[in-house]
PDB file of C-alpha atoms (C1' of nucleotides) in Angstrom:
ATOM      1  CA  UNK A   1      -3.328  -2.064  14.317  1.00 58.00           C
ATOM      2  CA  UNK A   2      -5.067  -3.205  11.346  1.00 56.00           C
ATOM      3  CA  UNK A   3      -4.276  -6.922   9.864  1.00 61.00           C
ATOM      4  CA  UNK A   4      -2.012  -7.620   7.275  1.00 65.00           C
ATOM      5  CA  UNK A   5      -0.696  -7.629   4.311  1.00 76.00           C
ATOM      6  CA  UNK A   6       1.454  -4.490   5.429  1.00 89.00           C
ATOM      7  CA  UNK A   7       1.759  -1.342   2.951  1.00 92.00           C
ATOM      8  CA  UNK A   8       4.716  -0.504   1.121  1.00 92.00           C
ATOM      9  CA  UNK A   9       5.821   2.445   3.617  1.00 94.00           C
ATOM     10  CA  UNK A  10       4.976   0.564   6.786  1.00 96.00           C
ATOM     11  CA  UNK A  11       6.692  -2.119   5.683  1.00 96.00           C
ATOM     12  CA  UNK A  12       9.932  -0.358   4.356  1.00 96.00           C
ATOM     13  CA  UNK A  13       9.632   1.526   8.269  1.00 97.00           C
ATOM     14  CA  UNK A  14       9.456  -1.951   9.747  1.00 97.00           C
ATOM     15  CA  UNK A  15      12.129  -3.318   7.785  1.00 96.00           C
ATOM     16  CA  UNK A  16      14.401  -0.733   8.531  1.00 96.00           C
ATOM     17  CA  UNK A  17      14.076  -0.840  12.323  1.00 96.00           C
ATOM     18  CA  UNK A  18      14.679  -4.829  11.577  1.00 95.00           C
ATOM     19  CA  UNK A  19      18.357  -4.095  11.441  1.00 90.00           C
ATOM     20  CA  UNK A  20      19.126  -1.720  14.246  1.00 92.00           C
ATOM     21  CA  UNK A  21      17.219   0.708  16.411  1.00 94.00           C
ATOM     22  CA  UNK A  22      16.515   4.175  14.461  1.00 94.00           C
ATOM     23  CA  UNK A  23      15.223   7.838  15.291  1.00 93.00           C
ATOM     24  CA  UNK A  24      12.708   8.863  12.359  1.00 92.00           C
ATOM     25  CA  UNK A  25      15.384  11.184  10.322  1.00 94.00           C
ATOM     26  CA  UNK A  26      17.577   8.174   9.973  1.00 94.00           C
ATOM     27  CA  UNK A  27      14.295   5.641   8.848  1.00 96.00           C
ATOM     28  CA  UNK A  28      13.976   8.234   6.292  1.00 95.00           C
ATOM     29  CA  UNK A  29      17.048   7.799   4.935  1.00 95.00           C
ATOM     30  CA  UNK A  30      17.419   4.077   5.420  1.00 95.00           C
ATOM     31  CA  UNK A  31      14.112   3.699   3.314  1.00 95.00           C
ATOM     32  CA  UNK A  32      15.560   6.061   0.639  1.00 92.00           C
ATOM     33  CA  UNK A  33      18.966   3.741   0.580  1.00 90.00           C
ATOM     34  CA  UNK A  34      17.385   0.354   0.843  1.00 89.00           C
ATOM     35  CA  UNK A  35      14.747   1.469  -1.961  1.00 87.00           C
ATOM     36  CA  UNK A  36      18.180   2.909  -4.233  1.00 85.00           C
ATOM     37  CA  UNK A  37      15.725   6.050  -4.292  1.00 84.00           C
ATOM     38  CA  UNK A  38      12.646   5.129  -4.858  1.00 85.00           C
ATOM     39  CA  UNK A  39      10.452   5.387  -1.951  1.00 87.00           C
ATOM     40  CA  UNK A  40      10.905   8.926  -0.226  1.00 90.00           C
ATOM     41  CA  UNK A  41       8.693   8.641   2.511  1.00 93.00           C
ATOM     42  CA  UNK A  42       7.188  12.342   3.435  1.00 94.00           C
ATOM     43  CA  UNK A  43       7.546  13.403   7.624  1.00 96.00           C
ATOM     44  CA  UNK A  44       3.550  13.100   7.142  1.00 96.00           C
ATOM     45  CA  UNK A  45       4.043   9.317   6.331  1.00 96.00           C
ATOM     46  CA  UNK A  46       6.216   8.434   8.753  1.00 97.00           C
ATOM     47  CA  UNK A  47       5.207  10.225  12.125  1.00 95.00           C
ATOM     48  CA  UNK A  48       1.508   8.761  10.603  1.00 95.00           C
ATOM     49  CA  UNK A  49       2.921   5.290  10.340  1.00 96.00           C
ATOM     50  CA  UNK A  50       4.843   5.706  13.617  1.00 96.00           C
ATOM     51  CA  UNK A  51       2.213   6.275  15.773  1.00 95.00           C
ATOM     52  CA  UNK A  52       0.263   3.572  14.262  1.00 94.00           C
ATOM     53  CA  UNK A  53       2.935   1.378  14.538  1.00 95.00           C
ATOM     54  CA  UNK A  54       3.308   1.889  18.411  1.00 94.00           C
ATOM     55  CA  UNK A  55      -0.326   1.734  19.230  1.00 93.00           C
ATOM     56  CA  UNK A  56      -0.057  -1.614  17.849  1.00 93.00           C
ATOM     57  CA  UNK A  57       2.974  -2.384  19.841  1.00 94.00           C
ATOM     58  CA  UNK A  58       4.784  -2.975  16.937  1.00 96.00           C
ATOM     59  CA  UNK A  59       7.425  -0.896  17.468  1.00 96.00           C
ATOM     60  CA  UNK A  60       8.172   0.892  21.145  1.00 94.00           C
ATOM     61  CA  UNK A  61      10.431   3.895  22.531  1.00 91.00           C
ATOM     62  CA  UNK A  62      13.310   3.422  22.460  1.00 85.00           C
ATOM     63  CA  UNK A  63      15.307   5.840  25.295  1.00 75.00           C
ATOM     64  CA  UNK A  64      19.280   6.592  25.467  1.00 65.00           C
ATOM     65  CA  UNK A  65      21.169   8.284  27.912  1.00 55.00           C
ATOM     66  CA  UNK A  66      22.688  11.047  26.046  1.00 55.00           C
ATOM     67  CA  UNK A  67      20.325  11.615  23.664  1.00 56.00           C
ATOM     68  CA  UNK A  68      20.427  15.680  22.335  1.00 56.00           C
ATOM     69  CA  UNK A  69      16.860  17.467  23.377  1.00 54.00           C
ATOM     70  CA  UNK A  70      14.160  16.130  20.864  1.00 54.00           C
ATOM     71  CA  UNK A  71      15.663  13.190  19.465  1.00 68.00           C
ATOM     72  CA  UNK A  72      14.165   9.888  20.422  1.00 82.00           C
ATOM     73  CA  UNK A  73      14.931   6.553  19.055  1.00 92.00           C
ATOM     74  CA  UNK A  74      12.249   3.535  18.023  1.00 95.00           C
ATOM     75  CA  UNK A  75      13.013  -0.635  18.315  1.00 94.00           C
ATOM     76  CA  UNK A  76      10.607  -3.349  17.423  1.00 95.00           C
ATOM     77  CA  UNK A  77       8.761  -5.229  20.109  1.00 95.00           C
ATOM     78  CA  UNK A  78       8.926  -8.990  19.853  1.00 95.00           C
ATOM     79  CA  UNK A  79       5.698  -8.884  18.264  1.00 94.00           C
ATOM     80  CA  UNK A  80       7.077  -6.530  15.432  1.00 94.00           C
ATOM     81  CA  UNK A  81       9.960  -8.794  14.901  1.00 93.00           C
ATOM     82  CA  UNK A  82       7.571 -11.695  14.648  1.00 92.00           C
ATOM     83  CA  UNK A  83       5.158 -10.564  12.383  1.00 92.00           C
ATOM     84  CA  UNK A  84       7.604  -8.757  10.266  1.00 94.00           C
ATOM     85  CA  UNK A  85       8.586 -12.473   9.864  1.00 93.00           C
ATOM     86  CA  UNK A  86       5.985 -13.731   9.433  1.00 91.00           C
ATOM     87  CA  UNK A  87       5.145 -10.520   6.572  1.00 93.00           C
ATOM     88  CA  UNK A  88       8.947 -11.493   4.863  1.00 94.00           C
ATOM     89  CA  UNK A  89       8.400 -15.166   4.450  1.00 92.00           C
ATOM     90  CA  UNK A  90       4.880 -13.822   2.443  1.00 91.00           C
ATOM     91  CA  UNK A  91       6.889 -11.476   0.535  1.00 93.00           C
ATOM     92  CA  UNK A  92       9.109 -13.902  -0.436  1.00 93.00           C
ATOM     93  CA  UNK A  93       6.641 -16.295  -1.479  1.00 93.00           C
ATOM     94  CA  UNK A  94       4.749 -14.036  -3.582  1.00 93.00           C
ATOM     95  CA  UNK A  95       7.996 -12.673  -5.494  1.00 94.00           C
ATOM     96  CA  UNK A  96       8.421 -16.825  -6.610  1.00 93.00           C
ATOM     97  CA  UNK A  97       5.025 -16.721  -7.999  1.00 93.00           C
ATOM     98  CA  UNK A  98       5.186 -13.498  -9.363  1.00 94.00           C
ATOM     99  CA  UNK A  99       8.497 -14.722 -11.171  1.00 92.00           C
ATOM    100  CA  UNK A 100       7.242 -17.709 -12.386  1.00 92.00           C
ATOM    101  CA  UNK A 101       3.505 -15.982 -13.969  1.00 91.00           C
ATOM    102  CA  UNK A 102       5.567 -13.091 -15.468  1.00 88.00           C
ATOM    103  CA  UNK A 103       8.665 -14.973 -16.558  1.00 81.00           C
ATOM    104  CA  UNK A 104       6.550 -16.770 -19.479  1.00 67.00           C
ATOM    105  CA  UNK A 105       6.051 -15.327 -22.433  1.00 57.00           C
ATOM    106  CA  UNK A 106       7.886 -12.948 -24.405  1.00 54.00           C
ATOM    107  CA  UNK A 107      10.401 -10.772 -22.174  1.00 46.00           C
TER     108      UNK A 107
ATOM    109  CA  UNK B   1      -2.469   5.804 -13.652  1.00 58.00           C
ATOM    110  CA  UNK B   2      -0.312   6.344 -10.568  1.00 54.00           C
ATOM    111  CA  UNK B   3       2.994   6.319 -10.594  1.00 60.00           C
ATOM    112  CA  UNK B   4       5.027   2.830  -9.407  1.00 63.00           C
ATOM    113  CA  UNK B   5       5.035   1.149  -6.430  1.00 74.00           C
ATOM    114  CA  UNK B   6       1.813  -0.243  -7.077  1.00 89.00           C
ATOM    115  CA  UNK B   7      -0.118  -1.480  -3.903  1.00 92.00           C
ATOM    116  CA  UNK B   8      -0.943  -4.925  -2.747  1.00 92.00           C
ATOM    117  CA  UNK B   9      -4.488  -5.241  -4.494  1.00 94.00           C
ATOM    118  CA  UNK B  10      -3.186  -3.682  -7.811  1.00 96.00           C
ATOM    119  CA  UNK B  11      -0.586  -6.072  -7.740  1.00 96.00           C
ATOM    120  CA  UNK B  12      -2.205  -9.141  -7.335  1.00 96.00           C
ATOM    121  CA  UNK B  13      -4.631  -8.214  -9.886  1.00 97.00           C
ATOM    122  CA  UNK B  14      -1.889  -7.913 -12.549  1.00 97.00           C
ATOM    123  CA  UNK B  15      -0.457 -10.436 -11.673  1.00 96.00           C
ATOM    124  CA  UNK B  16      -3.397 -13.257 -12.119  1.00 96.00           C
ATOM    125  CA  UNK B  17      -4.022 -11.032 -15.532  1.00 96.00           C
ATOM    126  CA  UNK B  18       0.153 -11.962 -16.310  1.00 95.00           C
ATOM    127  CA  UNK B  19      -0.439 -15.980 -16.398  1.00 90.00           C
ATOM    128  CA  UNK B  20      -4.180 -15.386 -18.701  1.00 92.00           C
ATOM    129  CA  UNK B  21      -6.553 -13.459 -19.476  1.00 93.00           C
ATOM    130  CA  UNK B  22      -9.404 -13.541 -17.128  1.00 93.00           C
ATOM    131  CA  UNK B  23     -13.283 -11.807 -15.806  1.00 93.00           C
ATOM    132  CA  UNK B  24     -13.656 -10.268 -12.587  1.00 92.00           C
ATOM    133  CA  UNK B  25     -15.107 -13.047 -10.647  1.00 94.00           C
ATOM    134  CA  UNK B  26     -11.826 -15.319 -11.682  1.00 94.00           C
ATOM    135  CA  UNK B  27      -9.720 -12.725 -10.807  1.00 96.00           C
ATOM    136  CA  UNK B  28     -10.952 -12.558  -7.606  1.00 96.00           C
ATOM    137  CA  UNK B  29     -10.675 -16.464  -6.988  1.00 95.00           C
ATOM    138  CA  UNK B  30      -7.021 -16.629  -8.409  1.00 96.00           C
ATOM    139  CA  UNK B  31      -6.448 -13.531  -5.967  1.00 95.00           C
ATOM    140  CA  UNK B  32      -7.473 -15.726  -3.335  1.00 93.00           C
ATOM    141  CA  UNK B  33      -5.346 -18.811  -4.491  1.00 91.00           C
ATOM    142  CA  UNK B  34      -2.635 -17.401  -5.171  1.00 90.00           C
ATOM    143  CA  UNK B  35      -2.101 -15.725  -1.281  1.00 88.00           C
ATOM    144  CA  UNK B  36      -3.409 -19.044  -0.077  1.00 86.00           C
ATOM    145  CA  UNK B  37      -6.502 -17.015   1.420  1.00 85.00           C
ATOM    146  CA  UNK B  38      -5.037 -14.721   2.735  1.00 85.00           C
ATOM    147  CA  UNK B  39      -5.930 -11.488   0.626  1.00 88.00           C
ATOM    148  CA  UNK B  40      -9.703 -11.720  -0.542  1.00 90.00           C
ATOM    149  CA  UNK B  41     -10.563  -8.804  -2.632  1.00 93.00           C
ATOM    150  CA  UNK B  42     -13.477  -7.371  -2.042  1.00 94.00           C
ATOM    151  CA  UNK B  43     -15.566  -6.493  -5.502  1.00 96.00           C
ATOM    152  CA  UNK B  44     -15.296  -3.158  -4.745  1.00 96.00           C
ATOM    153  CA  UNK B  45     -11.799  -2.958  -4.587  1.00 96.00           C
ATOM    154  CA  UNK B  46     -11.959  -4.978  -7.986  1.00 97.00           C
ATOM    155  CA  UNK B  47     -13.968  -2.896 -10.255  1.00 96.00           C
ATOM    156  CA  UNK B  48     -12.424   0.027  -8.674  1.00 96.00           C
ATOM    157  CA  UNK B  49      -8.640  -0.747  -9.873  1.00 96.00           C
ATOM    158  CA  UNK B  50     -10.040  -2.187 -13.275  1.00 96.00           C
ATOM    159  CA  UNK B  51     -11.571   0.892 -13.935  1.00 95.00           C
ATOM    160  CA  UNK B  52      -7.987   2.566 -13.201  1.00 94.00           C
ATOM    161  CA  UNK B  53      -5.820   0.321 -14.688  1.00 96.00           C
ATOM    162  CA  UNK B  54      -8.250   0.365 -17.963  1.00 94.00           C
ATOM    163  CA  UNK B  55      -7.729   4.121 -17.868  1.00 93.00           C
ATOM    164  CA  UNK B  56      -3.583   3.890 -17.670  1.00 93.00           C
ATOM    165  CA  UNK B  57      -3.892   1.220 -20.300  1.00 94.00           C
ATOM    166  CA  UNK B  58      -2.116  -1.735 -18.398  1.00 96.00           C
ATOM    167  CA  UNK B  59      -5.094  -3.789 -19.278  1.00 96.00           C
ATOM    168  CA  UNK B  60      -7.749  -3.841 -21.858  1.00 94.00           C
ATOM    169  CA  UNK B  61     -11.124  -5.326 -22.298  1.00 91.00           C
ATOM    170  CA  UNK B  62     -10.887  -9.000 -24.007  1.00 84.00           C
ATOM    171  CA  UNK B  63     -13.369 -10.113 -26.581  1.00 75.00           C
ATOM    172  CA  UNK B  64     -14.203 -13.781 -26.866  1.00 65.00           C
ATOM    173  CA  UNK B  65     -16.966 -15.117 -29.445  1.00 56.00           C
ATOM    174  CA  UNK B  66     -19.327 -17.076 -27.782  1.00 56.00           C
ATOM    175  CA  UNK B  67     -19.136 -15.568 -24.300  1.00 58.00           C
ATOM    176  CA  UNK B  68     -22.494 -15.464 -21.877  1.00 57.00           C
ATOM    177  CA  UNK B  69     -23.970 -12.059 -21.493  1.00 55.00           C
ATOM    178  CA  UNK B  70     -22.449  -9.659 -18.470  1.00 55.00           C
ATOM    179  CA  UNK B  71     -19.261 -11.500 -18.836  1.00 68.00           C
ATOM    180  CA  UNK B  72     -16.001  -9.586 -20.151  1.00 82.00           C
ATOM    181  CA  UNK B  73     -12.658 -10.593 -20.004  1.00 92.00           C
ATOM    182  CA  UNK B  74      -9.407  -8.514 -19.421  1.00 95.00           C
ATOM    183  CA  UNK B  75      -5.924  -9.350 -19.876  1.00 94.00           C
ATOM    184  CA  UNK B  76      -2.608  -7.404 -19.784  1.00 95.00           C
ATOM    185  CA  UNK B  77      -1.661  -5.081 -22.862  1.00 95.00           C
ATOM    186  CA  UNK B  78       2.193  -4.966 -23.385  1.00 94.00           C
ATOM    187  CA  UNK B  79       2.690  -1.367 -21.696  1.00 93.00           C
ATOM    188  CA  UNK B  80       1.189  -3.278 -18.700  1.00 94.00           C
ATOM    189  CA  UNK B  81       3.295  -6.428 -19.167  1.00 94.00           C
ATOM    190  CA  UNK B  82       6.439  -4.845 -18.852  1.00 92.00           C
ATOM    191  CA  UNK B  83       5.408  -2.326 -16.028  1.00 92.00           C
ATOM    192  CA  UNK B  84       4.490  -5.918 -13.910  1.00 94.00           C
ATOM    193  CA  UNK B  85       8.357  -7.036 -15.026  1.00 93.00           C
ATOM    194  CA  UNK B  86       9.586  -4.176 -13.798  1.00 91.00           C
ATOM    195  CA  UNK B  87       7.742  -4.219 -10.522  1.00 93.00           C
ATOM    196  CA  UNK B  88       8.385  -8.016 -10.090  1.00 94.00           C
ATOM    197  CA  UNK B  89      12.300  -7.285 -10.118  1.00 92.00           C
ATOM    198  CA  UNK B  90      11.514  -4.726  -7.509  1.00 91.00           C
ATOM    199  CA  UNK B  91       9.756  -6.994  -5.417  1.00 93.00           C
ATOM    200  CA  UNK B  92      12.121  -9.977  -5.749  1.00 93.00           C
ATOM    201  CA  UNK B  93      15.215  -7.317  -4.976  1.00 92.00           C
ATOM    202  CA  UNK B  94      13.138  -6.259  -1.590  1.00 93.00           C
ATOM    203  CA  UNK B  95      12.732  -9.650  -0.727  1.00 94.00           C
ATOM    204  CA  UNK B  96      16.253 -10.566  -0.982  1.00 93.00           C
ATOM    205  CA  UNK B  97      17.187  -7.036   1.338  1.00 93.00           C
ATOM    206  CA  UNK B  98      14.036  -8.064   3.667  1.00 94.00           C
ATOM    207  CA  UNK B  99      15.474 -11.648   3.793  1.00 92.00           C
ATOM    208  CA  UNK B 100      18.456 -10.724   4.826  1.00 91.00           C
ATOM    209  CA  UNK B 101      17.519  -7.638   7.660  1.00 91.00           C
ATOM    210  CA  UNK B 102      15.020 -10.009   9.247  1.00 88.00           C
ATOM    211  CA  UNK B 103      16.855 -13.159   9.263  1.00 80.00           C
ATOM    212  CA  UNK B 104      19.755 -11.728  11.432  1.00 67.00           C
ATOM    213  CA  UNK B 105      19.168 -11.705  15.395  1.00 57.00           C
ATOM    214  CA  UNK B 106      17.338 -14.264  17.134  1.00 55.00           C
ATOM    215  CA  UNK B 107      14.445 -16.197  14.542  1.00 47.00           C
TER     216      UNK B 107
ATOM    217  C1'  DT C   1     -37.499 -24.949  -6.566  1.00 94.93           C
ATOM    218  C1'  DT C   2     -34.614 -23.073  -3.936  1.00 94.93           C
ATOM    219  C1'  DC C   3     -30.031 -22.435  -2.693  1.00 94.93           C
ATOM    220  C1'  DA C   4     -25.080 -21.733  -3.511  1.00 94.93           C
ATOM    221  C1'  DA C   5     -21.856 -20.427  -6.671  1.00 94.93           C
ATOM    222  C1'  DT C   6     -20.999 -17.616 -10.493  1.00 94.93           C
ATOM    223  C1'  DA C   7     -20.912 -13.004 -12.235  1.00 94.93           C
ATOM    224  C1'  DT C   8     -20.882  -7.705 -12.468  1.00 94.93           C
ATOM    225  C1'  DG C   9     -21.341  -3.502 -10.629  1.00 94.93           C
ATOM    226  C1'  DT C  10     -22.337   1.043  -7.388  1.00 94.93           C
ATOM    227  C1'  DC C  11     -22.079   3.799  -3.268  1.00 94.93           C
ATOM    228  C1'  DG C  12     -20.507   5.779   1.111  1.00 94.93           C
ATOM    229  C1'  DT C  13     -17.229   5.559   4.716  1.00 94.93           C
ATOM    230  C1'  DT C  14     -12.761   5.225   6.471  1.00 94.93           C
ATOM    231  C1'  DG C  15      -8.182   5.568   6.732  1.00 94.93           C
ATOM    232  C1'  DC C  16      -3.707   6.064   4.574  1.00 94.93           C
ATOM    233  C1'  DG C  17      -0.191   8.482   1.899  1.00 94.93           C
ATOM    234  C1'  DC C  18       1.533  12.675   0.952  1.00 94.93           C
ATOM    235  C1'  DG C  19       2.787  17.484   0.230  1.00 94.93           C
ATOM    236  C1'  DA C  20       2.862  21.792   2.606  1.00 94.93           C
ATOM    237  C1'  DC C  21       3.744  23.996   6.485  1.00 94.93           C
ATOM    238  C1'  DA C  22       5.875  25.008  11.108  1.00 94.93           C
ATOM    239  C1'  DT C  23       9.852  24.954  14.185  1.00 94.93           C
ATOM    240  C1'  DG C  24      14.224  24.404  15.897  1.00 94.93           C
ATOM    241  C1'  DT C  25      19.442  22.805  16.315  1.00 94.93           C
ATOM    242  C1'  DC C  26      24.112  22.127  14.709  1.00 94.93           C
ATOM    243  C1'  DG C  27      28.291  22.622  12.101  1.00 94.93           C
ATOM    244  C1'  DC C  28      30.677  24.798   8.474  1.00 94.93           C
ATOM    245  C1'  DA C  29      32.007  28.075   5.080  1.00 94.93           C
ATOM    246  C1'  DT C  30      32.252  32.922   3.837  1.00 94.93           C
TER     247       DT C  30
ATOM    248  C1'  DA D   1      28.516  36.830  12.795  1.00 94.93           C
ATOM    249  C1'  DT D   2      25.590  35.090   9.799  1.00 94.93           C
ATOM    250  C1'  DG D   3      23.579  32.456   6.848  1.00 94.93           C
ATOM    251  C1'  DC D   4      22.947  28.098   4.790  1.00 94.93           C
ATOM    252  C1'  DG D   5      22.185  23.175   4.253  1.00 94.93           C
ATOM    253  C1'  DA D   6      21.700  18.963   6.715  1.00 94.93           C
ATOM    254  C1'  DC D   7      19.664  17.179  10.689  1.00 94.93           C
ATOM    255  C1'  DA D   8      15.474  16.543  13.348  1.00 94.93           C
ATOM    256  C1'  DT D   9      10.400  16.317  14.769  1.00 94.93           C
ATOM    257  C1'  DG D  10       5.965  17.095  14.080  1.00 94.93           C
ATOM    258  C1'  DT D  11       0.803  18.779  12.344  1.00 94.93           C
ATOM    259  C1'  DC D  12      -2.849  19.529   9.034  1.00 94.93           C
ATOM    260  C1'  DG D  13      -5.816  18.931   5.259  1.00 94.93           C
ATOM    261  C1'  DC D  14      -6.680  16.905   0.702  1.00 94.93           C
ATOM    262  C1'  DG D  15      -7.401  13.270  -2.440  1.00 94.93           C
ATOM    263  C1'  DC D  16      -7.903   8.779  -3.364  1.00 94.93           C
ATOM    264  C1'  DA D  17      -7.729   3.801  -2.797  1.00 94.93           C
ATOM    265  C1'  DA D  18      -9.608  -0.058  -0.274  1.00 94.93           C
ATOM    266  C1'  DC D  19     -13.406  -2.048   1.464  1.00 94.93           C
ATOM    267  C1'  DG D  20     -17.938  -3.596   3.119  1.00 94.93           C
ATOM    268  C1'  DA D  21     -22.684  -3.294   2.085  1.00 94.93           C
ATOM    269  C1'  DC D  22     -25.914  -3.411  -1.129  1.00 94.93           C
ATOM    270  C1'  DA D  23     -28.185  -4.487  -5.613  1.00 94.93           C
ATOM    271  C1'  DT D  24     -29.079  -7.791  -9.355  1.00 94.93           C
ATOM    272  C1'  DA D  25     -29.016 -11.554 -12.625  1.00 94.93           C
ATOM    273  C1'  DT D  26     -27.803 -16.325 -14.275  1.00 94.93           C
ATOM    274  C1'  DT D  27     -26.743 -21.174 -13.813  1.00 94.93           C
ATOM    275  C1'  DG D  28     -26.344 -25.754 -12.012  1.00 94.93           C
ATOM    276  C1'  DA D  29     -27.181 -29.021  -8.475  1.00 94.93           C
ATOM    277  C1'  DA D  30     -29.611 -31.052  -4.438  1.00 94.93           C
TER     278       DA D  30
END
DNA sequence: TTCAATATGTCGTTGCGCGACATGTCGCAT
DNA sequence: ATGCGACATGTCGCGCAACGACATATTGAA
């Protein structure tokens, strides 16, 4: 798994495991809601990001009992959940600065 | 020039353009600063997006008098001002959603 | 005077994002 | 019944951005 900062579709995958555990239709979605429409990921993205994510044990299996043929589900790991974190507390910073540099000056 | 989101390098680029004008070299030291070390921009990935963003017209070459030879200034153009407005209510927005995801469940 | 910092730029590789394509199920309306 | 749209998972190849390596020149300080 490369280092961070985290790109905008991995991190909009992350973040949307953050809140529950999620098969990839239903990321797709969730990314499309949480960006009000702006980010569709494509099925290339994801199931690219995906794999990624779980060869960095970011994100694991994540197996149900009465699951229909073909559907499988994905959590985060402790170690997603911590560095998404760790990747939220940066974000957060960066939007202050980014307020404060833009802010001035003509709106 | 691309459509929005704009990636991580981009970004910060614009954005140390947004508080002054600046060259390349004190781009790439306010790049620095500003994620506390964290991002360090490699002079390829530089020139590279000032080429770009030169060609979309979100910057533009900035002419002082009595400047050494080889050194060239850019800063923001207004089409490029408000695109970084616009993407720095997007990122604030995400921050607030990411905020609020992460923080739930065991910190 | 030489070394580090300042300064600008090119080139080739790598890897990611993405659209297109492939495949199949399920529930509902006609 | 059948056909259609939503649900669901995945692959493949292209284009392009990011990046490290390389090349070069100037300036100021030890």
């Amino acid at each position: 798994m490369k280092e961070l900062p985290l790109t905008e579709p991995v991190f909009l995958i992350l973040l949307s495991l953050a809140g529950q555990p999620r098969h990839g239709y239903s990321i797709l979605k969730d990314v499309d809601d949480m960006s009000r429409g702006r980010v569709k990921l494509s099925t290339g993205t994801l199931y690219g990001a995906l794999r990624r994510l779980l060869a960095g044990r970011w994100i694991e299996r994540f197996k149900e009992d009465d699951r229909p043929r073909g559907r499988q589900a994905y959590r985060l790991t402790a170690l997603g959940r911590r560095n998404m974190q760790l990747e939220v507390s940066r974000l957060k910073r960066l939007a202050l600065v980014a307020n404060l540099r833009v802010a001035r000056k003509e709106s």
